[in-house]
Tab-separated table of C-alpha atoms in Angstrom:
chain	number	residue	atom	x	y	z
A	1	ASP	CA	141.960	-45.784	-13.940
A	2	GLY	CA	143.402	-49.598	-13.309
A	3	GLY	CA	142.514	-51.326	-10.678
A	4	ILE	CA	140.369	-54.510	-8.892
A	5	THR	CA	136.979	-53.986	-7.689
A	6	GLN	CA	135.104	-56.128	-5.165
A	7	SER	CA	132.285	-56.307	-4.142
A	8	PRO	CA	130.420	-56.164	-1.690
A	9	LYS	CA	132.815	-54.702	1.195
A	10	TYR	CA	130.540	-56.947	3.583
A	11	LEU	CA	128.088	-59.365	3.423
A	12	PHE	CA	125.786	-61.703	5.858
A	13	ARG	CA	124.998	-64.634	5.144
A	14	LYS	CA	122.639	-67.474	6.934
A	15	GLU	CA	123.278	-70.693	7.133
A	16	GLY	CA	122.274	-72.550	4.373
A	17	GLN	CA	122.429	-70.412	2.036
A	18	ASN	CA	124.744	-69.607	-1.000
A	19	VAL	CA	125.490	-66.797	-1.506
A	20	THR	CA	128.287	-65.188	-4.347
A	21	LEU	CA	131.017	-62.913	-4.245
A	22	SER	CA	131.825	-60.386	-6.772
A	23	CYS	CA	135.490	-59.005	-8.795
A	24	GLU	CA	135.926	-57.172	-11.232
A	25	GLN	CA	139.052	-56.397	-13.138
A	26	ASN	CA	140.257	-53.942	-15.684
A	27	LEU	CA	143.778	-54.550	-15.934
A	28	ASN	CA	143.958	-57.185	-19.063
A	29	HIS	CA	145.354	-58.945	-16.591
A	30	ASP	CA	144.961	-63.067	-17.274
A	31	ALA	CA	145.560	-65.138	-14.708
A	32	MET	CA	142.590	-63.832	-10.929
A	33	TYR	CA	142.560	-65.604	-7.400
A	34	TRP	CA	140.864	-65.849	-4.974
A	35	TYR	CA	141.566	-66.278	-1.146
A	36	ARG	CA	140.896	-66.962	2.246
A	37	GLN	CA	142.363	-65.037	5.576
A	38	ASP	CA	141.559	-65.992	8.501
A	39	PRO	CA	142.284	-64.307	11.985
A	40	GLY	CA	146.040	-64.535	12.963
A	41	GLN	CA	146.904	-66.785	9.507
A	42	GLY	CA	148.097	-66.119	5.877
A	43	LEU	CA	146.099	-65.800	2.789
A	44	ARG	CA	145.363	-69.195	1.579
A	45	LEU	CA	144.295	-70.369	-1.703
A	46	ILE	CA	140.278	-70.978	-3.280
A	47	TYR	CA	140.945	-71.323	-5.980
A	48	TYR	CA	142.709	-68.796	-9.600
A	49	SER	CA	142.292	-68.422	-13.141
A	50	GLN	CA	144.525	-68.748	-16.395
A	51	ILE	CA	142.401	-68.333	-18.767
A	52	VAL	CA	139.077	-67.533	-19.909
A	53	ASN	CA	136.969	-70.809	-19.430
A	54	ASP	CA	139.320	-72.594	-16.926
A	55	PHE	CA	140.135	-72.559	-13.584
A	56	GLN	CA	142.128	-74.942	-10.688
A	57	LYS	CA	141.448	-75.967	-7.572
A	58	GLY	CA	144.189	-73.903	-4.321
A	59	ASP	CA	144.419	-75.464	-1.113
A	60	ILE	CA	140.906	-74.610	0.281
A	61	ALA	CA	138.518	-75.203	-2.631
A	62	GLU	CA	136.230	-77.305	-1.037
A	63	GLY	CA	132.742	-76.309	-0.233
A	64	TYR	CA	133.753	-73.002	-2.843
A	65	SER	CA	132.232	-72.712	-6.776
A	66	VAL	CA	133.998	-70.090	-9.588
A	67	SER	CA	133.412	-69.116	-12.797
A	68	ARG	CA	135.845	-67.435	-15.638
A	69	GLU	CA	132.844	-66.103	-19.090
A	70	LYS	CA	135.032	-62.922	-19.287
A	71	LYS	CA	138.350	-62.166	-18.652
A	72	GLU	CA	137.626	-59.193	-16.413
A	73	SER	CA	135.288	-61.086	-14.227
A	74	PHE	CA	135.903	-63.610	-11.484
A	75	PRO	CA	132.640	-64.891	-8.767
A	76	LEU	CA	133.019	-66.772	-6.285
A	77	THR	CA	130.682	-68.268	-4.672
A	78	VAL	CA	130.463	-69.639	-1.527
A	79	THR	CA	127.946	-72.997	-1.505
A	80	SER	CA	126.250	-74.253	1.465
A	81	ALA	CA	128.534	-77.233	2.089
A	82	GLN	CA	131.228	-74.996	3.071
A	83	LYS	CA	131.397	-75.922	6.724
A	84	ASN	CA	133.034	-72.791	8.332
A	85	PRO	CA	132.189	-70.126	6.004
A	86	THR	CA	133.146	-67.183	8.173
A	87	ALA	CA	136.107	-65.070	6.576
A	88	PHE	CA	138.209	-62.181	4.759
A	89	TYR	CA	138.048	-63.064	0.902
A	90	LEU	CA	140.727	-61.306	-1.007
A	91	CYS	CA	140.311	-61.479	-4.865
A	92	ALA	CA	143.607	-60.520	-6.570
A	93	SER	CA	145.101	-60.153	-10.720
A	94	PHE	CA	148.491	-60.205	-12.876
A	95	SER	CA	149.429	-61.430	-15.456
A	96	PRO	CA	152.790	-64.510	-15.217
A	97	GLY	CA	154.433	-64.325	-18.543
A	98	SER	CA	155.155	-60.373	-17.875
A	99	TYR	CA	156.628	-61.521	-14.494
A	100	THR	CA	155.556	-58.351	-12.728
A	101	GLU	CA	153.294	-57.999	-9.395
A	102	ALA	CA	149.936	-58.884	-8.804
A	103	PHE	CA	146.928	-56.186	-7.558
A	104	PHE	CA	144.583	-56.751	-4.855
A	105	GLY	CA	140.744	-55.773	-4.565
A	106	GLN	CA	139.748	-54.503	-1.400
A	107	GLY	CA	138.271	-57.407	-0.023
A	108	THR	CA	135.396	-58.754	1.320
A	109	ARG	CA	134.064	-59.676	5.178
A	110	LEU	CA	131.420	-62.678	5.281
A	111	THR	CA	130.225	-62.945	8.486
A	112	VAL	CA	127.132	-65.831	8.664
A	113	VAL	CA	124.691	-65.322	10.652
B	1	ILE	CA	150.053	-77.500	-0.553
B	2	LEU	CA	152.574	-75.922	-1.878
B	3	ASN	CA	155.372	-75.080	0.907
B	4	VAL	CA	156.411	-71.193	1.047
B	5	GLU	CA	157.639	-71.006	4.863
B	6	GLN	CA	158.192	-67.129	6.444
B	7	SER	CA	160.184	-65.925	9.922
B	8	PRO	CA	159.180	-64.825	11.878
B	9	GLN	CA	156.181	-64.941	12.660
B	10	SER	CA	155.941	-61.980	14.663
B	11	LEU	CA	158.099	-59.035	15.705
B	12	HIS	CA	158.700	-56.117	17.987
B	13	VAL	CA	161.652	-53.492	16.916
B	14	GLN	CA	161.766	-49.473	18.337
B	15	GLU	CA	162.175	-47.157	16.091
B	16	GLY	CA	165.461	-46.612	14.285
B	17	ASP	CA	166.514	-50.354	13.931
B	18	SER	CA	167.307	-52.388	10.899
B	19	THR	CA	165.589	-55.820	10.762
B	20	ASN	CA	165.358	-58.252	7.699
B	21	PHE	CA	162.924	-61.271	6.994
B	22	THR	CA	163.027	-64.979	5.550
B	23	CYS	CA	160.460	-66.079	2.969
B	24	SER	CA	161.795	-69.492	2.097
B	25	PHE	CA	160.680	-71.779	-1.439
B	26	PRO	CA	161.158	-74.948	-2.954
B	27	SER	CA	164.747	-74.498	-4.894
B	28	SER	CA	163.791	-76.821	-7.779
B	29	ASN	CA	160.469	-75.305	-8.347
B	30	PHE	CA	161.158	-71.828	-9.271
B	31	TYR	CA	159.791	-69.296	-11.540
B	32	ALA	CA	160.385	-65.700	-9.569
B	33	LEU	CA	159.564	-64.220	-6.007
B	34	HIS	CA	157.327	-61.500	-4.616
B	35	TRP	CA	157.078	-59.600	-1.941
B	36	TYR	CA	154.040	-57.436	-0.612
B	37	ARG	CA	153.416	-55.396	2.420
B	38	TRP	CA	149.861	-55.141	3.677
B	39	GLU	CA	148.739	-52.153	5.820
B	40	THR	CA	145.741	-52.752	8.187
B	41	ALA	CA	142.382	-51.301	6.772
B	42	LYS	CA	144.290	-51.429	3.190
B	43	SER	CA	145.476	-53.909	0.226
B	44	PRO	CA	148.816	-56.195	-0.227
B	45	GLU	CA	150.999	-53.856	-1.841
B	46	ALA	CA	154.277	-55.169	-4.200
B	47	LEU	CA	157.170	-53.998	-2.997
B	48	PHE	CA	159.262	-56.242	-5.305
B	49	VAL	CA	159.061	-59.330	-8.240
B	50	MET	CA	162.562	-60.931	-8.045
B	51	THR	CA	163.295	-63.206	-10.716
B	52	LEU	CA	167.273	-63.734	-10.782
B	53	ASN	CA	169.278	-66.344	-8.611
B	54	GLY	CA	171.282	-63.256	-7.272
B	55	ASP	CA	169.315	-60.393	-7.240
B	56	GLU	CA	169.183	-57.577	-5.071
B	57	LYS	CA	165.930	-55.078	-5.361
B	58	LYS	CA	165.943	-51.333	-3.254
B	59	LYS	CA	162.648	-49.732	-2.794
B	60	GLY	CA	164.049	-46.818	0.152
B	61	ARG	CA	164.683	-47.839	3.273
B	62	ILE	CA	163.611	-51.513	2.311
B	63	SER	CA	165.494	-54.223	-0.305
B	64	ALA	CA	165.150	-57.511	-1.379
B	65	THR	CA	167.687	-60.850	-1.858
B	66	LEU	CA	167.407	-63.608	-3.399
B	67	ASN	CA	169.067	-67.271	-3.783
B	68	THR	CA	167.391	-69.927	-5.794
B	69	LYS	CA	169.485	-72.345	-5.584
B	70	GLU	CA	168.902	-72.741	-1.927
B	71	GLY	CA	165.312	-71.640	-2.102
B	72	TYR	CA	165.418	-67.894	0.413
B	73	SER	CA	164.389	-64.467	0.231
B	74	TYR	CA	165.244	-62.297	2.790
B	75	LEU	CA	164.144	-58.755	2.717
B	76	TYR	CA	165.793	-55.990	5.073
B	77	ILE	CA	164.550	-52.296	6.660
B	78	LYS	CA	166.849	-50.508	7.110
B	79	GLY	CA	166.179	-47.825	9.787
B	80	SER	CA	162.511	-48.403	10.655
B	81	GLN	CA	160.124	-46.393	11.374
B	82	PRO	CA	155.850	-47.163	12.957
B	83	GLU	CA	154.884	-46.453	9.634
B	84	ASP	CA	156.579	-49.562	8.361
B	85	SER	CA	154.535	-50.999	10.563
B	86	ALA	CA	152.790	-53.952	8.263
B	87	THR	CA	152.316	-57.976	7.790
B	88	TYR	CA	155.169	-58.608	5.121
B	89	LEU	CA	154.031	-61.468	2.582
B	90	CYS	CA	155.959	-63.873	0.161
B	91	ALA	CA	154.872	-65.258	-2.819
B	92	PHE	CA	155.759	-68.015	-5.031
B	93	PRO	CA	154.669	-68.958	-7.956
B	94	PRO	CA	156.301	-72.506	-8.663
B	95	ILE	CA	157.616	-73.134	-12.585
B	96	GLU	CA	155.157	-76.124	-12.912
B	97	THR	CA	152.368	-73.662	-13.292
B	98	SER	CA	154.392	-71.439	-16.005
B	99	GLY	CA	154.095	-69.263	-12.911
B	100	SER	CA	150.408	-69.278	-12.620
B	101	ARG	CA	149.475	-70.417	-8.717
B	102	LEU	CA	150.536	-68.106	-7.018
B	103	THR	CA	150.679	-69.279	-2.915
B	104	PHE	CA	151.489	-67.369	-0.143
B	105	GLY	CA	153.676	-67.424	2.750
B	106	GLU	CA	151.861	-66.616	6.079
B	107	GLY	CA	152.983	-63.738	6.590
B	108	THR	CA	156.048	-61.950	8.745
B	109	GLN	CA	153.308	-58.681	11.117
B	110	LEU	CA	155.827	-56.236	11.371
B	111	THR	CA	156.207	-53.830	15.006
B	112	VAL	CA	157.915	-50.443	14.982
B	113	ASN	CA	157.165	-48.436	17.869
B	114	PRO	CA	158.135	-44.979	18.322
C-alpha cells in the first residue's frame, strides 16, 4: 500500500541534543513537507522540497535542517538552536502539478526533557 | 508569511444542524485550494482540491464552493453528525511557487453535540 511513514511516533530529547525525525513516502510524489503544530494552533510550515537535492524554508525554519537525497525521503533534524522544540511534527507529500491532494504521515510528538 | 485565514476558529452545533466555514486567501496568487478534515489521533485527510472559479464539489453531506476573484472558499456540512467533529483545514499553494508551497490556515474546530 502506498503511503507516508513517519518515525518515531514519540521522541524524547535532552536539551542541547540534535534529533532527526524520519519521513518516507512511496507515493512517487515530487514535493515533501514538514509542519509543526503547537497546542491550539494550526500547521506551520518548517521546510519543503519540490525536487531531490533542493529545499526551501517555510515560515519557521530557524533551528531546523533538512535534506532530500532521495525522492522518497525527507528527514528533519531539530537542532539545539531550536529554542522551543516540544511540539507535534507532521510530514506530508503531494505532486503540485497534478492538482491532487496531499497525504500525511501519522506524526511525531517530540518532547524535550 | 502567506495569509490564509479561516473563520470561525471554533464552532459548536447540535446534531442535525447545517453549518459552514470560510477560508480566505490572496486572490491574485491563486493556483489551487485544498480542504482537509483532521480528526483527533488521526492524520489529516483530503476532502477537496479546487482549481476553477465557481467550482462546487460535493462528498456526501459535505460540499465546498470557490470564488478565486474575491479570494474565498466556503465549506458546508448539511445535517451535522457527531462523527463530523474534527478540525477542518484549508491549504493554499500560491502560483508564484508553482503551487508547491502548501500553506495551511489555522483551521476551524467543529464539535457536533448529540
